[in-house]
Amino acid sequence: MAKARKPKSEEQKPESSGAVVRHQKLCLSVDTENKRLYGYTELKISPPESGMVELHADNMTIESILVDGEPAAFEFFPHYQHVEDEKRWKSVNCTAAAADAASTSYLSSLDKEMAPNLLILCSKKVNLSTENQSRDAAEERTQPSLGDKNEKLVRIDYWVEKAETGIHFRDNIVHTDNQIRRAHCWFPCIDSSSQRCCYDLEFTVDHKLVAVSNGDLLYQVLSKDDPPRKTYVYSMSVPVTAECISLAVGPFEIFPDRQNAMITHLCLTSNLSRLRHTVGFFFNVYSYFEEYLSASFPFGSYKQVFLTPEMTISSVSLGASMCIFSSQVLFDEKVIDQTIDTRIKLAFALARQWFGVYITAETPNDEWLLDGLAGFLSDLYIKRFLGNNEARYRRYKANCVVCKADFDGATALSSSAASTELYGTQRLGLIGKIRSWKAVSVLEMLEKQMGPESFRKILQTIISNAKDPIRPSRTLSTKEFRHLANKVGNLERPFLKEFFPRWVGSCGCPVLRMGLSYNKRRNMMELAVLRGCTAAAESTVAIFRDNLETDPRGGDVGWPGMMSIRVHELDGMYDHPSLPMAGDTWQLLELQCHSKLAAKRIQRPKKGSKPDGSDDNGDATSAVDIRSGLESPLLWVRVDPEMEYLAEIHFHQPVQMWINQLEKDKDVVAQSQAIETLQMLPQLSFAVVNALNNFLNDSKGFWRVRVEAAFALAHTASEETDWAGMQHLIKFYKSRRFDPNISLPKPNDFHDFPEYFVLEAIPHAIARVRSAHNKSPKEAVEFVLQLLKYNDNSGNPYSDVYWLSALVQSIGELEFGQQSVLSFLSLLKRIDRLLQFDRLMPSYNGILTLNCIRTLTQIALKLSVAVPLDRVVELIRPFQNVALWQIRIEASRALLDLEFHGKGLDDALILFMQFIDKEPSLRGQVKLARHVLRMCQSICAFGSCDTVKSTTLIGLLRHLGCLKAFNNVFLRHQLFCILHTLAGRPPTLYGVPRVAVHPMPDPESCSEPQIRPSMLKLKISKPQDPPPPELTVISLEACHSAETNKEAEAVSNGTERRLPVVKIRVKQNSIIPRVDTEHLMENSQGRPIEVDLAGSSSASVDAPVRIMSEPVSISNHNVEEVNSSHDHGSRMTASVGSAKFVKEEDIGKELQCTADSKGVVLVDSKRVALEDRSSPSTKNDDVEREAEGYAAMHADTVQVNNPSRSSDMHGSMEINCLQQKSDLKVKVKKKEKEGKRKRDDAEYLERKRLKKEKRRSEKEKAKLGNKEANRGENVSAAVASVQYAKLQTTNPAAVEHRPTNVAETKVEASEVGSSLPKIRLKFKGRNIISQSQRDL
């Protein structure tokens, strides 16, 4: 029987035996004129045995400290101490040294902030009697008098002058920002996530102001002072951490919720109308969460405060029972685009009140769970009120971003190295968002495994346990949640034992590359699967080595469970949960088809009919079965249709099956996947363009997927397709927005919201169309100009600010040529007119001016050769003095871009530091730093940047350690990431060694050459077999002379070992023309070719093509390649893709596959970095683009140190691309039937006889004409043989290359004489020596 678990008790003291705060009272008076706080705080503390109470306090002046009414000795030293030492950064002279110094400075600051800095000496603890110590915790709580003997009442009188950290003053508004470990900057406390207590809060302010804080408002007291002041008294009866204590003071307008009086919304007077419209939906979220969790809101009341954007440090600051938002999320009834984002933000903040504030993490390793549960609740709201399509689409896009960025231990959710040891910085920046999205995906995977109702019962159990008065602790751990998943969710322990270490304690997502083939004789679908991982093998193995519960199984840990394959056939849909996610990395599945393909009826052509089967007297009929591109009952196939796995899937099926999936599948994820694949095809057919156009015109489709279809159509538009995609887009837009009588746009009408979003994206998509010279077509430029010129919003109840902004953005996407110069000038005039109009009548949040500035910057950068950048700088610089902070920040970012492209990164960094010093808003500082970080990532993606001067690096280090960075933890983290990125390192503290002092390297050692090994060993073997000997791969160029060129036969690394046998057989079908030798030579040198990732629509479907992005190199002797270098569209039968080592007794066995040469991958001798185009995703969000840049920046590091992905490549060469024997039999039967029919046709026999006679006569004439030439050739051959014999006797070494030329002549002659060249090479494991060595 299992042992009973010990109940968690909040009365237990921390392991460090430090002080425990039981209750805290905070009484403050706020002076907004002098920007001053003064008052006192009282703490009921259980002191440790040493009698020394350790608290956190900063940014304040302590007047006195009383313990039980008596003065106490204390010691106080602030965390931040400004040190101006010129010798401190003297040895920083390169980016590597700057990154080391940044790590040292950053870690030192974080270590200091964790340590208490206010030490108070209290009397020692009074020991309880032995009888009292033997009592359990429940009896001890029933007798508080015993505990009072050990509690001390500590009163601290203090004041804060010109507060800048933790709490901020602006005019007559005061507010806190709830940054990490910044609560102690405005009141003394134990600023730790493990310390929770109840609070009594009293704030005295001017009688015209309103003070909003945590808990329930008990009463208000108006003083008799002159001028009078008002005191607001709040009580927080639920224990919370100090970080959750918030305060907002200002002349707020109070708007109680109309359906629940416990919900209150507050904002400034200018935003009241927007507030009323924005929060009208909020009660639905509030009540839905209570219904789903079967519990009332834990804090009784809930308050939402909306402040001006420049005052807040982020879009939301969380506090207990209250949240502070930026008023930028507010909107009125005229704005459409802001609605969805605002509602999701408010819903997520409310969900965090349940999970994150009320229920907290037991340890930092458990924070992922609370973050994931809050995100899960907000996803439930999206599904319930915004639709299932919106929820699935958002989750699919988030999963795509996570798979791209989850490649190292920084994204491990419950790892000490990625959580506890990072001091909370894992929640900052882009990695924090990636971790949040991954946490939600992991929890949704668990929900899929146990069912929605079981998962709901788990959440209800967590809430009920937290509300249980017997269990005062409201913490949640990963271990406890895993226990609930077993007991309540009915998941088996072996499954959970593998699931949590793999998904929660480790990093990396599965990467599946799959291809299908249909076996008509057996009526089965054969699926070839290659499994890999996004993370490096050493990262996962290192984490699993720390976990004693799991066995890494040689580095291939796999993932628990089975993945489902959904097959859509003629007779219906069938699910096959038959793909194991563990075991062999390459697998071959056989899935039985339920539908049978009816036999085709082939009509014999009538007498006098045309070759295509048509008749003059009847309609043309096609002899091809149009039901499917394949001779199979398969319509389309989907892998993991319910998103049960967080996986990156590259699936290859014929183009027609992708079209069927787009047209017939109702799931938005399936539609998005089909569009992503179709738009990336190297050779586009009109069927693909028509399918995308039909989906765009389907009003029943989800509007976000229709927008993707519009951009895909723009991607397909080219001169080769007669701009079909662009014409479809223009026709679609005009059919809905143009008056057919006058051919001009109609006045705006935005009542149909989905149609509004689709039409809003059309101009942007058309602007992305490019000609062969990378210029926008004249029709695209004129179309955008026409829309901007004739925009009419009269009579429309909705604002067109976002509509105009989309048009302005489309101008920035255009590439202007000589034909569109006049249109370009007209567009500039329109932009200037919009700027003037927005200055007189400001648009919503300054959106229009923002996009005009951004567009002008893009145009200036594109035309920098013709347009002086100084003129553009003078045009944009005045916008830095605008009061609206969004416009000011956008102007600063534009100037940084211009400086970067005009003068370089070093000057841009200097300008950035100047902007940081001048920018007053905390949020603006963070946005500028984030923009510079993306700029550095774009230039330092594959190594360190040596163009930055040492003085600039020292300036960045000083900003990292200055007071402004201490006040803004987000800015400080971004500065650290910038310095790490400049050195070519990941922008995270993960992996940074914890060394107190880093020695500064010498200038000579700071160059940091880029680590790109040119020679890595290519091994072709099963993943779990012993490592095979080295293999040098030979290119087809060398295959022409393989029989006689002894040096090319040396398939070893220069040693005398006996190697296993490798057989390569290349056959060319009769339908393929002769291969161009120059083309083969070009491809054999590693030049890129286009890859068709969609497969072929023939009867034999391609197996997955391995698109490799990791560096591959071969043995350091005889470095050549194997390239199936045929023309695009040709097919070949080869064993190259399935080459592997075999035993001596299996020498005669050969592996064959049917491979489409359009999907062949070239293997470069030094590096293969071919982009994987099979899983594109449309990114319209800045965070997703940031994640792509983050993943791309570290691609080089992952590729070099990623044996896991190398094993994927090795395994991909082992996958047998099965040749369809049934199709061959069908062809044979067809030929037999054709022969029987022809033998009965007298006319055919007569034609055949005449052809034979003509051919015989031509051969006789050729023989007579070539007798003289043959005699001359015989004489020349005899002379050549005599000369060769003489040379052989005199100098044997000079004859070494002679057989090579002979072999090449033979191959070329065979190519000329026949269209069926067959080359068979056998390389056996024997000691091979050259001809000269034999002679010796």
PDB file of C-alpha atoms in Angstrom, residues 277 331-343 703 749-754 756-757 760 793 796-803 844:
ATOM      1  CA  HIS A 277     -18.199  49.579 -24.818  1.00  0.00           C
ATOM      2  CA  PHE A 331     -12.083  50.742 -28.120  1.00  0.00           C
ATOM      3  CA  ASP A 332     -15.418  52.196 -29.057  1.00  0.00           C
ATOM      4  CA  GLU A 333     -18.238  50.857 -31.200  1.00  0.00           C
ATOM      5  CA  LYS A 334     -16.640  52.176 -34.391  1.00  0.00           C
ATOM      6  CA  VAL A 335     -13.425  50.111 -34.134  1.00  0.00           C
ATOM      7  CA  ILE A 336     -13.483  46.522 -35.403  1.00  0.00           C
ATOM      8  CA  ASP A 337      -9.902  45.232 -35.463  1.00  0.00           C
ATOM      9  CA  GLN A 338      -9.100  45.685 -31.758  1.00  0.00           C
ATOM     10  CA  THR A 339     -12.062  43.667 -30.474  1.00  0.00           C
ATOM     11  CA  ILE A 340     -10.653  40.135 -30.519  1.00  0.00           C
ATOM     12  CA  ASP A 341      -7.252  40.965 -29.023  1.00  0.00           C
ATOM     13  CA  THR A 342      -8.724  43.024 -26.201  1.00  0.00           C
ATOM     14  CA  ARG A 343     -11.201  40.368 -25.161  1.00  0.00           C
ATOM     15  CA  TRP A 703     -11.780  34.374 -42.608  1.00  0.00           C
ATOM     16  CA  ASP A 749     -19.620  49.150 -45.816  1.00  0.00           C
ATOM     17  CA  PHE A 750     -18.134  47.087 -42.985  1.00  0.00           C
ATOM     18  CA  HIS A 751     -21.212  45.354 -41.630  1.00  0.00           C
ATOM     19  CA  ASP A 752     -19.955  41.918 -42.636  1.00  0.00           C
ATOM     20  CA  PHE A 753     -16.955  41.552 -40.318  1.00  0.00           C
ATOM     21  CA  PRO A 754     -15.391  38.363 -41.837  1.00  0.00           C
ATOM     22  CA  TYR A 756     -14.156  43.083 -44.003  1.00  0.00           C
ATOM     23  CA  PHE A 757     -11.044  41.289 -42.717  1.00  0.00           C
ATOM     24  CA  GLU A 760      -8.647  44.429 -45.895  1.00  0.00           C
ATOM     25  CA  ASN A 793     -16.197  56.255 -45.640  1.00  0.00           C
ATOM     26  CA  ASN A 796     -20.315  53.929 -42.792  1.00  0.00           C
ATOM     27  CA  PRO A 797     -20.924  53.599 -39.027  1.00  0.00           C
ATOM     28  CA  TYR A 798     -17.494  52.019 -38.507  1.00  0.00           C
ATOM     29  CA  SER A 799     -14.078  53.665 -38.567  1.00  0.00           C
ATOM     30  CA  ASP A 800     -11.848  53.110 -41.581  1.00  0.00           C
ATOM     31  CA  VAL A 801      -8.591  53.876 -39.751  1.00  0.00           C
ATOM     32  CA  TYR A 802      -7.402  50.257 -39.928  1.00  0.00           C
ATOM     33  CA  TRP A 803      -8.642  50.032 -43.514  1.00  0.00           C
ATOM     34  CA  TYR A 844      -7.500  55.760 -32.947  1.00  0.00           C
TER      35      TYR A 844
END
